[in-house]
Every structure is written in C-alpha cells, then in structure tokens.
Coordinates of C-alpha atoms and ligand atoms in Angstrom, one line a residue:
Chain A
M21 CA 84.6 81.8 38.9
N22 CA 86.8 83.2 41.6
S23 CA 86.3 80.2 43.8
D24 CA 90.1 79.5 44.1
K25 CA 90.5 83.0 45.6
M26 CA 87.7 82.2 48.1
E27 CA 89.5 79.2 49.4
T28 CA 93.0 80.6 49.7
G29 CA 92.2 84.4 50.1
E30 CA 92.4 86.2 53.4
E31 CA 89.4 87.4 55.3
I32 CA 88.8 91.1 54.8
I33 CA 85.5 91.6 56.5
I34 CA 84.4 89.6 59.5
C35 CA 81.0 90.2 61.2
R36 CA 80.2 88.3 64.3
D37 CA 76.7 88.5 65.9
V38 CA 76.1 92.1 64.8
H39 CA 73.1 93.7 66.4
K40 CA 71.6 97.2 66.0
W41 CA 68.5 98.9 67.2
F42 CA 66.7 102.1 66.1
G43 CA 65.1 103.0 69.3
N44 CA 63.2 99.9 70.2
F45 CA 63.2 98.5 66.7
H46 CA 65.6 95.6 66.3
V47 CA 67.0 96.2 62.8
L48 CA 70.0 93.9 62.8
R49 CA 69.6 90.7 64.7
G50 CA 72.9 88.9 65.0
V51 CA 74.4 89.0 61.5
N52 CA 77.3 86.7 60.9
L53 CA 79.4 86.7 57.8
T54 CA 82.9 86.6 56.5
I55 CA 84.1 88.0 53.2
T56 CA 87.4 87.2 51.6
K57 CA 89.5 89.5 49.5
G58 CA 88.4 89.8 45.9
E59 CA 85.0 88.4 46.6
V60 CA 81.8 89.9 45.1
V61 CA 78.8 89.5 47.2
V62 CA 75.2 90.5 46.4
I63 CA 72.7 91.2 49.2
C64 CA 69.0 91.1 48.4
G65 CA 65.9 91.0 50.4
P66 CA 62.6 92.7 51.0
S67 CA 62.3 96.4 51.8
G68 CA 63.0 97.3 55.4
S69 CA 64.9 94.0 56.1
G70 CA 68.0 95.9 57.1
K71 CA 70.2 95.6 54.1
S72 CA 71.2 99.3 54.0
T73 CA 71.7 99.4 57.7
F74 CA 74.0 96.4 57.5
I75 CA 76.3 97.6 54.8
R76 CA 76.4 101.1 56.3
S77 CA 77.6 99.5 59.5
I78 CA 80.6 98.2 57.7
N79 CA 82.0 101.7 57.0
R80 CA 80.5 103.0 60.2
L81 CA 77.9 105.3 58.8
E82 CA 75.7 103.4 61.3
E83 CA 77.0 102.3 64.6
H84 CA 76.3 98.7 65.6
Q85 CA 75.5 98.1 69.3
R86 CA 76.5 94.6 69.9
G87 CA 78.9 92.1 68.2
T88 CA 82.1 92.6 66.3
I89 CA 82.9 94.0 62.9
I90 CA 86.5 93.7 61.7
V91 CA 87.5 95.3 58.5
D92 CA 91.0 94.7 57.0
G93 CA 92.2 93.7 60.5
I94 CA 90.9 96.7 62.3
E95 CA 88.0 96.4 64.6
L96 CA 85.3 99.0 64.4
T97 CA 85.0 100.8 67.8
N98 CA 84.4 104.3 68.9
D99 CA 88.1 105.2 68.3
L100 CA 87.8 108.0 65.7
R101 CA 91.2 107.2 64.2
N102 CA 90.2 103.7 63.4
I103 CA 86.9 104.9 61.9
H104 CA 88.6 107.4 59.6
A105 CA 91.3 104.8 58.7
I106 CA 88.6 102.4 57.7
Q107 CA 86.5 104.9 55.9
R108 CA 89.5 105.7 53.8
E109 CA 89.8 102.1 52.7
I110 CA 86.2 101.5 51.9
G111 CA 84.5 103.2 49.0
M112 CA 80.7 103.6 49.0
V113 CA 78.2 104.3 46.2
F114 CA 74.8 105.5 47.2
Q115 CA 71.4 105.1 45.7
Q116 CA 71.0 108.9 45.4
F117 CA 74.6 109.4 44.1
N118 CA 75.4 112.1 46.7
L119 CA 77.8 114.0 44.5
F120 CA 78.9 117.4 45.8
P121 CA 76.8 119.8 43.8
H122 CA 79.0 122.8 44.3
L123 CA 82.1 121.1 42.8
K124 CA 82.9 120.2 39.2
V125 CA 83.1 116.5 38.4
I126 CA 86.9 116.5 38.4
D127 CA 87.0 118.3 41.8
N128 CA 84.4 115.8 43.2
I129 CA 86.9 113.1 42.3
T130 CA 90.2 114.8 43.4
L131 CA 88.8 116.2 46.7
A132 CA 89.5 113.3 49.0
P133 CA 92.8 112.2 47.4
V134 CA 94.1 115.7 47.8
W135 CA 92.8 116.5 51.3
V136 CA 92.8 113.1 52.9
R137 CA 95.6 111.2 51.0
K138 CA 97.6 114.4 50.6
W139 CA 98.4 113.7 47.0
P140 CA 99.7 116.6 44.9
K141 CA 97.0 118.1 42.8
D142 CA 98.3 117.1 39.4
K143 CA 98.7 113.5 40.4
A144 CA 95.2 113.4 41.8
E145 CA 93.9 115.0 38.6
K146 CA 95.7 112.6 36.4
I147 CA 94.3 109.6 38.2
A148 CA 90.8 111.2 38.2
R149 CA 90.9 111.6 34.4
E150 CA 92.0 108.0 34.1
L151 CA 89.1 106.9 36.2
L152 CA 86.6 109.0 34.2
N153 CA 88.0 107.3 31.2
R154 CA 87.4 103.9 32.8
V155 CA 83.8 104.7 33.7
G156 CA 83.3 106.0 30.1
I157 CA 82.7 109.7 30.6
P158 CA 86.1 111.5 30.1
E159 CA 84.4 114.5 28.4
Q160 CA 82.3 115.4 31.5
A161 CA 85.2 116.4 33.7
D162 CA 84.5 120.1 33.8
K163 CA 80.8 120.0 34.2
Y164 CA 78.9 120.2 37.5
P165 CA 77.0 117.2 38.7
G166 CA 73.6 118.9 38.1
Q167 CA 74.4 119.0 34.4
L168 CA 74.8 115.2 34.1
S169 CA 72.2 112.4 33.6
G170 CA 71.6 110.1 36.4
G171 CA 73.6 107.3 34.9
Q172 CA 76.5 109.7 34.4
Q173 CA 76.3 110.9 37.9
Q174 CA 76.4 107.4 39.3
R175 CA 79.5 106.7 37.2
V176 CA 81.1 109.8 38.6
A177 CA 80.2 108.6 42.1
I178 CA 81.9 105.3 41.4
A179 CA 85.0 107.1 40.0
R180 CA 85.0 109.3 43.1
A181 CA 85.0 106.3 45.4
L182 CA 87.7 104.5 43.4
A183 CA 90.0 107.6 43.4
M184 CA 90.8 106.8 47.1
Q185 CA 92.0 103.4 45.9
P186 CA 89.8 101.6 48.4
K187 CA 90.3 97.9 49.2
I188 CA 86.5 97.4 49.4
M189 CA 83.6 98.9 47.6
L190 CA 80.1 99.0 49.0
F191 CA 77.1 99.7 46.7
D192 CA 73.7 100.4 48.2
E193 CA 71.1 100.0 45.4
P194 CA 73.2 101.9 42.9
T195 CA 70.8 101.5 40.1
S196 CA 67.4 101.9 41.9
A197 CA 67.2 105.6 41.2
L198 CA 68.0 105.3 37.5
D199 CA 65.8 105.2 34.4
P200 CA 65.9 101.7 32.8
E201 CA 68.1 102.8 29.9
M202 CA 70.8 104.1 32.2
I203 CA 71.0 101.0 34.5
K204 CA 73.1 99.1 32.0
E205 CA 75.8 101.7 31.7
V206 CA 76.3 101.6 35.5
L207 CA 76.1 97.8 35.7
D208 CA 78.7 97.6 33.0
V209 CA 81.1 99.6 35.0
M210 CA 80.4 97.5 38.1
V211 CA 80.9 94.2 36.2
E212 CA 84.3 95.5 34.9
L213 CA 85.2 96.5 38.5
A214 CA 84.2 93.0 39.8
R215 CA 86.3 91.3 37.2
S216 CA 89.3 93.5 38.1
G217 CA 89.4 91.8 41.5
M218 CA 87.8 94.4 43.7
T219 CA 86.1 93.2 46.9
M220 CA 82.5 94.3 46.5
I221 CA 79.3 94.2 48.6
V222 CA 76.4 95.1 46.5
V223 CA 72.8 95.6 47.7
T224 CA 70.8 95.2 44.6
H225 CA 67.8 93.5 43.0
E226 CA 69.6 93.3 39.6
M227 CA 69.6 89.5 39.4
G228 CA 71.3 89.6 36.0
F229 CA 74.3 91.3 37.7
A230 CA 74.3 88.8 40.5
R231 CA 74.3 85.8 38.1
E232 CA 77.1 87.4 36.1
V233 CA 79.7 88.3 38.7
A234 CA 78.6 87.4 42.2
N235 CA 80.5 84.7 44.1
R236 CA 77.7 84.5 46.7
I237 CA 74.2 85.9 47.2
F238 CA 72.9 86.7 50.7
F239 CA 69.2 86.8 51.3
F240 CA 68.2 89.2 54.1
D241 CA 65.0 89.2 56.0
D242 CA 64.0 90.6 59.4
G243 CA 67.5 91.8 60.1
N244 CA 69.4 88.7 59.4
I245 CA 70.8 86.5 56.7
V246 CA 68.2 83.9 56.0
E247 CA 70.0 82.1 53.2
Q248 CA 73.3 82.3 51.3
N249 CA 74.5 80.4 48.2
T250 CA 76.2 80.7 44.9
P251 CA 74.0 82.5 42.3
E252 CA 73.3 79.2 40.4
E253 CA 72.1 77.3 43.4
F254 CA 70.3 80.4 44.8
F255 CA 68.1 80.8 41.8
R256 CA 67.7 77.2 40.9
N257 CA 67.2 75.7 44.2
P258 CA 66.2 78.2 47.0
Q259 CA 66.0 76.5 50.4
E260 CA 63.8 78.7 52.5
E261 CA 60.1 79.5 52.0
R262 CA 60.8 83.2 52.4
T263 CA 63.4 83.1 49.7
K264 CA 61.1 81.4 47.3
R265 CA 58.4 83.9 47.9
F266 CA 60.8 86.8 47.4
L267 CA 62.3 85.4 44.2
S268 CA 58.8 84.7 42.8
Q269 CA 58.0 88.4 43.5
I270 CA 61.0 90.0 41.9
L271 CA 61.4 87.5 39.0
T272 CA 57.8 87.7 37.8
Y273 CA 58.5 90.8 35.7
Chain B
M10 CA 83.0 112.4 21.2
I11 CA 80.3 114.2 19.2
K12 CA 81.1 114.8 15.6
E13 CA 81.3 118.6 14.8
A14 CA 78.9 118.3 11.8
L15 CA 76.1 116.9 13.9
V16 CA 76.2 119.8 16.4
E17 CA 73.8 122.6 15.6
K18 CA 73.5 126.0 17.3
P19 CA 70.2 126.6 19.0
P20 CA 67.9 129.0 17.1
R21 CA 68.5 132.6 18.0
E22 CA 65.6 134.3 19.5
E23 CA 65.5 137.9 18.3
V24 CA 63.0 140.2 19.9
G25 CA 62.6 143.7 18.6
L26 CA 61.6 146.6 20.8
L27 CA 58.0 146.7 19.5
E28 CA 57.7 143.0 19.8
W29 CA 59.0 143.2 23.4
L30 CA 56.5 146.0 24.3
K31 CA 53.7 144.0 22.8
R32 CA 54.6 140.8 24.6
N33 CA 55.2 142.3 28.0
L34 CA 53.1 145.5 28.4
F35 CA 50.2 145.1 26.0
S36 CA 49.5 141.4 25.8
T37 CA 46.0 141.5 27.2
W38 CA 43.4 144.2 27.8
Y39 CA 44.0 144.2 31.6
N40 CA 47.8 144.2 31.1
T41 CA 47.3 147.3 28.9
L42 CA 45.1 148.9 31.5
L43 CA 47.7 148.2 34.2
T44 CA 50.5 149.6 32.0
F45 CA 48.6 152.9 31.6
V46 CA 47.7 153.2 35.2
S47 CA 51.3 152.6 36.3
L48 CA 52.6 155.1 33.8
A49 CA 50.2 157.7 35.0
F50 CA 51.2 157.1 38.6
L51 CA 54.9 157.2 37.8
F52 CA 54.4 160.4 35.8
F53 CA 52.6 162.3 38.6
V54 CA 54.9 161.2 41.4
G55 CA 58.0 161.6 39.3
R56 CA 56.9 165.1 38.2
A57 CA 56.2 166.2 41.7
I58 CA 59.6 165.0 42.9
I59 CA 61.5 166.6 40.0
V60 CA 59.6 169.9 40.4
W61 CA 60.4 169.9 44.1
A62 CA 64.0 168.9 43.6
L63 CA 64.8 171.4 40.9
H64 CA 62.7 174.4 41.9
T65 CA 61.5 174.4 45.5
A66 CA 64.4 172.6 47.3
R67 CA 67.2 174.7 48.7
W68 CA 70.1 172.4 48.3
E69 CA 72.7 174.8 49.9
V70 CA 71.9 173.2 53.2
V71 CA 73.5 170.0 51.8
T72 CA 76.3 171.5 49.8
T73 CA 77.5 173.8 52.6
N74 CA 77.4 170.9 55.1
I75 CA 78.8 168.2 52.9
K76 CA 81.9 167.8 55.1
V77 CA 79.7 167.6 58.2
F78 CA 77.6 164.8 56.6
M79 CA 80.7 162.9 55.6
I80 CA 82.9 163.1 58.7
G81 CA 81.0 165.2 61.2
R82 CA 83.3 166.5 63.9
Y83 CA 86.4 164.8 62.6
P84 CA 89.0 167.6 62.4
A85 CA 89.2 169.1 58.9
S86 CA 93.0 169.3 59.1
E87 CA 93.0 165.5 59.5
A88 CA 90.4 164.8 56.8
W89 CA 93.0 163.4 54.5
R90 CA 93.2 160.4 56.8
V91 CA 89.6 159.5 56.0
L92 CA 90.3 159.9 52.3
A93 CA 93.4 157.7 52.6
S94 CA 91.3 155.0 54.3
L95 CA 88.8 155.3 51.5
G96 CA 91.7 155.0 49.0
V97 CA 92.9 151.8 50.7
I98 CA 89.5 150.3 50.4
L99 CA 89.1 151.4 46.8
L100 CA 92.5 150.0 45.9
L101 CA 91.7 146.6 47.5
T102 CA 88.3 146.5 45.8
A103 CA 89.9 147.3 42.4
L104 CA 92.5 144.6 42.9
T105 CA 89.9 142.1 43.9
W106 CA 87.9 142.9 40.9
V107 CA 90.8 142.7 38.5
F108 CA 91.9 139.3 39.9
R109 CA 88.4 137.9 40.4
K110 CA 88.8 135.5 37.5
L111 CA 92.3 134.3 38.4
R112 CA 92.0 131.2 40.5
G113 CA 95.7 131.3 41.0
R114 CA 96.0 130.7 44.7
P115 CA 98.9 132.9 45.8
I116 CA 97.3 136.1 44.5
R117 CA 94.1 135.3 46.2
Q118 CA 95.8 134.6 49.5
W119 CA 97.6 137.9 49.3
L120 CA 94.3 139.7 48.6
I121 CA 92.7 138.1 51.6
L122 CA 95.6 139.0 53.7
G123 CA 95.4 142.5 52.4
W124 CA 91.7 142.8 53.3
L125 CA 92.4 141.4 56.8
L126 CA 95.3 143.9 57.4
S127 CA 93.3 146.8 56.0
F128 CA 91.1 146.8 59.2
P129 CA 93.9 147.5 61.7
L130 CA 95.6 149.8 59.2
I131 CA 92.5 151.9 58.8
G132 CA 91.9 151.8 62.5
V133 CA 95.3 153.3 63.2
L134 CA 95.0 155.7 60.4
L135 CA 91.7 157.1 61.7
R136 CA 92.6 157.1 65.3
G137 CA 96.3 158.0 65.2
F138 CA 98.7 157.6 68.1
S139 CA 99.1 160.2 70.8
E140 CA 98.3 163.9 70.8
Q141 CA 101.9 164.8 70.4
N142 CA 102.5 162.6 67.4
L143 CA 103.4 164.8 64.5
F144 CA 102.3 162.6 61.7
L145 CA 99.2 160.9 63.0
P146 CA 97.9 162.9 66.1
L147 CA 95.2 161.3 68.1
V148 CA 91.7 161.8 66.8
S149 CA 89.6 160.3 69.6
S150 CA 86.7 158.1 68.4
R151 CA 84.5 160.5 70.4
V152 CA 84.6 162.9 67.5
W153 CA 84.1 160.3 64.7
S154 CA 80.7 161.1 63.3
G155 CA 78.6 161.4 60.2
L156 CA 78.8 158.9 57.3
L157 CA 82.3 157.9 58.5
L158 CA 80.9 156.6 61.8
T159 CA 78.0 154.9 60.1
L160 CA 80.3 153.0 57.8
V161 CA 82.8 152.1 60.6
L162 CA 79.9 150.7 62.7
A163 CA 78.4 148.8 59.8
I164 CA 81.6 147.4 58.2
V165 CA 83.2 146.4 61.5
G166 CA 79.9 145.1 62.8
I167 CA 79.3 143.0 59.7
T168 CA 82.8 141.6 59.5
A169 CA 83.1 140.7 63.1
S170 CA 79.6 139.3 63.5
F171 CA 79.9 136.9 60.6
P172 CA 82.5 134.6 62.0
L173 CA 81.0 134.9 65.4
G174 CA 77.6 133.9 64.1
L175 CA 79.2 131.0 62.2
I176 CA 80.8 129.7 65.3
L177 CA 77.5 130.1 67.2
A178 CA 75.6 128.2 64.6
L179 CA 78.0 125.3 64.6
G180 CA 78.0 125.4 68.4
R181 CA 74.3 125.1 68.4
R182 CA 74.6 121.9 66.5
S183 CA 77.4 120.6 68.6
K184 CA 77.2 117.1 70.2
L185 CA 78.6 118.5 73.4
P186 CA 75.6 119.5 75.5
V187 CA 77.3 122.4 77.4
I188 CA 78.3 124.1 74.2
K189 CA 75.0 123.5 72.6
I190 CA 73.0 124.9 75.5
L191 CA 75.3 127.9 75.9
C192 CA 75.0 128.8 72.2
T193 CA 71.2 128.2 72.2
I194 CA 70.7 130.4 75.3
Y195 CA 72.9 133.2 73.8
I196 CA 71.1 133.1 70.4
E197 CA 67.6 133.0 71.8
T198 CA 68.3 135.7 74.5
I199 CA 69.7 138.2 72.0
R200 CA 67.0 137.5 69.5
G201 CA 64.5 138.2 72.3
V202 CA 65.6 141.7 73.0
P203 CA 65.6 144.9 70.8
L204 CA 68.9 146.3 69.6
I205 CA 68.3 149.5 71.6
S206 CA 68.5 147.6 74.9
V207 CA 71.6 145.7 73.7
L208 CA 73.2 149.0 72.9
F209 CA 72.3 150.4 76.4
M210 CA 73.5 147.2 78.0
S211 CA 76.8 147.2 76.2
Q212 CA 77.4 150.8 77.3
L213 CA 76.6 150.1 80.9
M214 CA 77.6 146.5 81.5
L215 CA 80.7 146.0 79.3
P216 CA 82.9 147.9 81.8
L217 CA 81.8 145.6 84.5
F218 CA 83.0 142.5 82.7
L219 CA 86.3 144.0 81.6
P220 CA 89.4 144.4 83.9
P221 CA 89.4 148.0 85.3
H222 CA 92.5 149.1 83.4
I223 CA 90.8 148.5 80.0
R224 CA 88.5 151.3 79.2
L225 CA 86.6 151.0 76.0
S226 CA 85.4 154.1 74.2
T227 CA 81.7 154.7 73.5
V228 CA 82.2 153.7 69.8
M229 CA 84.0 150.5 70.8
R230 CA 81.2 149.6 73.2
A231 CA 78.5 150.3 70.6
L232 CA 80.5 148.2 68.1
T233 CA 80.6 145.4 70.6
G234 CA 76.8 145.6 71.1
I235 CA 76.1 145.7 67.4
T236 CA 78.4 142.7 66.8
L237 CA 77.0 140.6 69.6
F238 CA 73.5 141.5 68.4
S239 CA 74.1 140.7 64.7
A240 CA 75.9 137.5 65.4
A241 CA 72.8 135.9 66.9
Y242 CA 70.9 136.6 63.7
T243 CA 73.7 135.4 61.5
A244 CA 73.8 132.2 63.5
E245 CA 70.1 131.6 62.9
N246 CA 70.5 132.2 59.2
V247 CA 73.5 129.9 59.0
R248 CA 71.5 127.3 60.9
G249 CA 68.9 127.4 58.2
G250 CA 71.5 126.9 55.6
L251 CA 73.1 124.0 57.5
A252 CA 69.7 122.3 57.8
S253 CA 69.3 122.6 54.0
V254 CA 72.3 120.4 53.3
P255 CA 71.0 116.9 52.8
V256 CA 72.4 114.1 55.0
G257 CA 73.6 112.3 51.9
Q258 CA 76.3 115.0 51.6
Y259 CA 77.6 114.2 55.1
E260 CA 77.5 110.5 54.4
A261 CA 79.4 110.9 51.1
A262 CA 82.0 113.1 52.8
R263 CA 82.5 110.6 55.7
S264 CA 82.6 107.6 53.3
L265 CA 85.5 109.2 51.6
G266 CA 87.4 109.4 54.9
L267 CA 87.1 113.2 55.4
S268 CA 87.6 114.3 59.0
N269 CA 84.8 116.3 60.6
V270 CA 86.6 119.6 60.1
L271 CA 87.3 118.9 56.4
M272 CA 83.7 117.8 55.9
M273 CA 82.4 121.1 57.3
V274 CA 84.9 123.3 55.6
L275 CA 84.9 121.7 52.1
I276 CA 81.4 120.2 51.8
V277 CA 78.8 121.5 54.2
L278 CA 79.6 125.1 54.8
P279 CA 80.0 126.1 51.1
Q280 CA 76.6 124.7 50.4
A281 CA 75.0 126.0 53.5
L282 CA 76.3 129.5 53.1
R283 CA 75.5 129.7 49.5
A284 CA 71.9 128.8 50.3
V285 CA 71.5 131.7 52.7
I286 CA 73.4 134.5 51.0
P287 CA 70.2 136.4 50.4
A288 CA 69.1 136.0 54.0
I289 CA 72.5 137.0 55.4
V290 CA 72.9 140.0 53.1
G291 CA 69.3 141.1 54.0
Q292 CA 70.3 140.9 57.6
F293 CA 73.4 143.0 57.0
I294 CA 71.4 145.6 55.2
S295 CA 69.1 145.9 58.1
L296 CA 72.1 146.0 60.4
F297 CA 73.5 148.9 58.3
K298 CA 70.2 150.8 58.8
D299 CA 70.0 149.9 62.4
T300 CA 73.3 151.6 63.2
T301 CA 71.2 154.8 63.3
L302 CA 70.1 153.7 66.7
V303 CA 73.5 154.6 68.2
V304 CA 72.1 158.1 68.5
I305 CA 70.6 157.0 71.8
V306 CA 74.0 156.3 73.4
G307 CA 75.2 159.8 72.4
L308 CA 77.0 159.0 69.1
L309 CA 76.4 161.2 66.0
D310 CA 76.1 158.9 63.0
L311 CA 74.8 160.1 59.6
L312 CA 71.3 160.5 60.9
G313 CA 72.4 162.2 64.1
V314 CA 74.5 164.6 62.1
A315 CA 71.5 165.3 59.9
K316 CA 69.4 166.2 62.9
A317 CA 72.1 168.6 64.0
V318 CA 72.2 170.2 60.6
T319 CA 68.5 170.9 60.6
G320 CA 69.1 172.8 63.8
Q321 CA 71.5 175.3 62.2
R322 CA 70.1 178.8 62.4
Q323 CA 70.6 179.8 58.7
F324 CA 68.9 176.6 57.5
I325 CA 65.9 176.5 59.9
G326 CA 63.1 174.4 58.4
L327 CA 65.0 172.6 55.7
H328 CA 64.2 169.1 56.9
Q329 CA 63.1 167.8 53.6
E330 CA 66.3 168.5 51.8
V331 CA 68.5 167.1 54.6
Y332 CA 66.5 163.9 55.1
F333 CA 66.1 163.3 51.4
F334 CA 69.9 163.5 51.1
V335 CA 70.4 161.1 54.0
A336 CA 67.8 158.7 52.6
L337 CA 69.6 158.8 49.3
L338 CA 72.9 157.9 50.8
F339 CA 71.4 155.0 52.7
F340 CA 69.6 153.8 49.6
I341 CA 72.9 153.9 47.6
F342 CA 74.7 151.8 50.1
C343 CA 71.9 149.3 50.6
S344 CA 71.3 148.8 46.9
L345 CA 75.0 148.3 46.4
M346 CA 74.9 145.6 49.0
S347 CA 71.9 143.8 47.5
R348 CA 73.5 144.0 44.0
G349 CA 76.7 142.5 45.4
S350 CA 74.6 139.8 46.9
R351 CA 73.0 138.9 43.6
R352 CA 76.3 138.8 41.9
L353 CA 77.8 136.6 44.5
E354 CA 74.9 134.3 44.3
R355 CA 75.2 134.1 40.5
S356 CA 79.0 133.5 40.6
L357 CA 78.6 130.8 43.2
G358 CA 75.5 129.3 41.7
V359 CA 77.1 128.0 38.5
G360 CA 76.0 124.5 37.5
E361 CA 73.1 124.4 39.9
R362 CA 70.0 122.9 38.3
Ligands
LIG416 N1 67.7 106.3 61.0 C1 66.7 105.5 61.3 N2 65.9 105.7 62.3 C2 64.9 104.8 62.6 N3 64.6 103.7 61.8 C3 65.3 103.5 60.7 C4 66.4 104.4 60.4 N4 66.9 103.9 59.3 C5 66.2 102.8 58.9 N5 65.3 102.5 59.8 C6 64.4 101.4 59.8 O1 65.1 100.2 59.8 C7 64.6 99.3 59.0 C8 65.6 98.8 58.0 O2 66.0 99.8 57.2 P1 67.0 99.6 56.0 O3 67.1 100.9 55.3 O4 68.3 99.0 56.5 O5 66.2 98.6 55.1 P2 66.6 98.1 53.6 O6 66.6 96.6 53.7 O7 67.7 98.8 53.1 O8 65.3 98.5 52.8 P3 65.1 99.1 51.3 O9 65.1 97.9 50.4 O10 63.8 99.8 51.4 O11 66.2 100.1 51.2 C9 63.4 99.9 58.3 O12 62.2 99.4 58.9 C10 63.6 101.4 58.5 O13 62.3 102.0 58.6
LIG417 MG1 68.1 100.3 51.6

C-alpha cells in the first residue's frame, strides 16, 4: 500500500530500549521501534500489556525512565519546552473522548489553535468548521459535548486533535467505549485520515481496520513487542505462540 | 440535514390548577393528611406573626432609628457619601445586567475594570482625605457602623478571600514541597481555630508583623482577620472542585500542547469552580453572618447597633422589634446571595448532562 513511502520516508518516531516502571512493576521492558512518516501502525495485545503506557510515552503523558524516544528529531527529556513543542505536533484521541464539557463543540476545537498556535479567532473557526465537515457532523458545532452521542463525541475529539495540524496522531482504543453501531462512523473517519497520509499509531482490536489501512501490526505482551508484521502476514501466519493464542481469542467472535 | 417536514414538536403538557393540586397535594391519603397538617401549622404560626406585627409591635423603634441601623455613627452630614457609594454599586449592577448577554469582549473587560476600580473609589468616598478637606473630609473608619460596616466587612472579605483561597488551593497541590507544606499548614491551622480567636489575633498580632510606621485601623485589622480566615475555607472548597475534574481533562489539555497555566485557566478551573459554586456561596453566606462577631473587638456592626438601640431609654424593652428587623435584613441579603448562586449555576451549567 504505502510501502514505497516506508522505504524512502524519513523516520519520525524512534524508540530505543524504552523502559518504564510503575513503582516496582516493570511496564515497558525495552521497547524498540521506528516509524516513518505517513505510516499507519496498529498496536494490539492483551489487557495490561502496556500498550497505553507505550503510546502515552510518545507524547509524554507518561515519562519513560530509561532509553530514548525521539519524535520529529526532538528527543523527549525533562526540558519543558521540548515537551510542549512535541505535544503540539502530536494529536491524541482517547478511549473516553475527554472533550471539554464546559465548552461548545466549536470552542473545543478552536481552543488550542487560538491559545497555543495564536491563530486569529476567525481563521481557527473556519478551519474548525471544515474539520467538522470532514468528520461528518457540521451541524453539531454549537452544541455542548454532553448533548452528542458517543460516536459524535469521538469524531469531535478527532477534529479537535486535527485542528492543531499535528504531524502524528495517536489513538488509544478510540472505539472501545462506543456502542457497536457507532464504531463504524469513527473508523470511517480514521480510514480517511490514514489514506490522507497522516502518520498514525492506533491501539485497537478492530482487526478490520488493521487489515484495511495498517502498514504494520505490532503485537504487545508483557511490556514489549513480541511480533510485528504486515497485516496479511500477521493474520495468515503468526509466528509466536502468544500471538496465535491472542488472535484465536479475539477472532472467535 | 433533517427535513423540516419530518420534525415534529414534542406534545405540550398542559396542567391546570386543579390538576396540579390533585397531583401534588392530594395524590394519596397520607399526602392529603400532610397537606392539611402543614396548612394548619402555617395558618397558626402565620396568624400569630401577623397579629404581633400589626397590633402588638411598636415599630417606631425601628423607624426612628433607621439611620442608626443603616450607617450608625457615620456623620449625618456626610451620609450622601454612603448613598453615592450605593449608587455606584447599583449602576454597575445594572450595567452588568444589561450587558449580561453580550459576549462582546471589550464591554465585558470595561465592566470588570469598573468593578475593580469601584472598590478603591468607594473606599476613598467613604473615608475621605483629611479633616480640612472641604469636599470629602475624613470620616475615620472608627465611626463606620451599622449595616454599612456589615456590608463593608462582608463584601471586602469575600472579594479579597476568594483569590487568596484560590492561590492557597493551587499551592496545596503544587509539586514544590515548600509551597505545598506552607499552604497546607496555613489552611489546616486556620480551619482549626474559631473566627473569634482569629479576630483577636489580628487585632493584637498584626501590628507586630507590620513596620511601625504603618498603623492599621481596627476595621482594617478585622478585615484582614476575616479575609485570612475565609480564604482557608475557600481553599478547601476549591480543592474539592479541583479533585472533581477527571484526569482525562488534564491529559487532553496537555496533549493539545497547552502550557500548565493555560490548562489551569481554560480547562481545569472553570470546571472546578463551577462544581463548587454552591459550597463557596454557602461559605460566603456564613461569612456574612459571622461578621457579627466583630462586636467583640469593639466594632459596631448591624447587630452591635441593634444592641445599642435596645438600650435607648424611650424604647426600653423593645427587643423583639429590633431583632426581628435585623434578622429580616440578614435574611434578605443571604437569600439574595443564594438566589444569585442558583442563577450563576444555571447560566454556567448549560449543556451539562
Ligand atoms: N498510573 C499507573 N500506576 C500504576 N500502575 C499502572 C498505571 N497505569 C497503568 N498501570 C499498570 O500498568 C500495566 C499496563 O497498563 P496499560 O494501561 O499500559 O495496559 P494496556 O495494554 O493499555 O491495557 P488495556 O488493553 O487494558 O488498556 C497494567 O498492569 C496497569 O495496571
Ligand atoms: Mg489501554
């Protein structure tokens, strides 16, 4: 699919031997991976294997304790300026949407562009409306998040992240909190985004999505990548015993 | 877009008076019983009060002394300054009300500036300059009394303690241990002592901390005590509000690249404060009533003035009238505050599920 990009593209995320502990609990145990610009990567794995912790380390919502993470040429350290600079360039979509309940949909989207990017209000609003159009809910701009369905809220959350014009988008189980009939409307938006060339890391168990747009699938277990492959190979011919077990569990129904 | 033709209005629920009475007051036999018992109770109590108020009570103690209740020993020749201050407040309130819907930024900013400037303006108006000044001769705060003093103490106390409490609450959550410990000690100490002792301490101790050439009046020292006291409670209330904001809100804000200050100001505090409006207003209402304690440091607030009035020779024994009147005044102000709180909650709560 985008394989030509993968060979020639530049590396945008580099993780080398990333470790993290919660107290004594070793959550990330030496994760290594490199992601090139425009790549779409799916991460799956059993609950508690550290998938969330890992992608949250990429935009510094979690702090890794050993190893190196380099995003868009900037290494993640304790330097606050670097952290804010990187957080501006990475959009994130959460399982629980995390929209700002006290702000209208349109203000949710324009907040960061106006205050962080310092765009004039009308420019931010114009772009916000275009984004709402793109995610298919232009008519919801003046509602509050609490008045929307889960699927609509998640699409607003995607629009909010995109409004900062990020170079990378992280998704942490974006459809897990949704009723089945709303999952598709969110996945459709994500598929469109993937095809537009956005660099994406998606933690999800939606294997249909992975098959459709992922360049690579990473299988996480016990705080590390156990196996990685293209979707076709990953599903047809899993190498590790743990991967096979996991696939048989999630694909049975 | 939804087609117009498909959209139907929800059915209107019309409830007549009789229907309402039946549904709410006489729905079951015990509801009916309760209704009658309450009505009987209200009737007897209400009748007793009305009979007292219209026949027995001698209201001349209140009418003769109305100026005393309002401004106490503030000189009558200068009373216009109190009225002018009241006028400033009413004008600002009216403007705020008129422009409440206009989200136009400049007007709002001017209003906020106006409110901020009104404090020093009213302060100067009430106190004046020097004794020789022809236009605004000095009226020392020693003679401020009655409702005037109560309102000055409450309004300044509330306005000053709110930002201080906010800072203390944020300080208590600070990552810097020194700030965190200092704030915690302050909050817990103040909450551990009664207001009376804070008032005494502020009278006696404050001069020790200040350079000798600065001498605060009794009113200023009482105000400082009230503010320091109330701030600790505001801080605890705000802390509750901060704790009610889910971590997801912080994470979303940070993932958008917001700095810590922007995150607090735009995302966290608006939600935290909205959640604790009832608690904070409740605290301000009790602060308003607690200002009556300044009697013990020799100030004559509304209640102090009332006590003095009951001692007047021609009105000996008219305690009921005087205290009823004072209670009524307190009730009016407190219920205004709680109404304001409910309106504020409603206007900020739009869109909440
Ligand atoms: N803040 C924290 N403090 C302590 N332990 C934590 C914390 N966050 C996560 N953990 C633990 O770290 C492990 C990995 O958590 P993580 O959320 O990364 O897993 P996950 O792979 O995303 O799982 P899931 O599929 O359930 O979301 C879990 O065992 C979890 O209990
Ligand atoms: Mg997770």
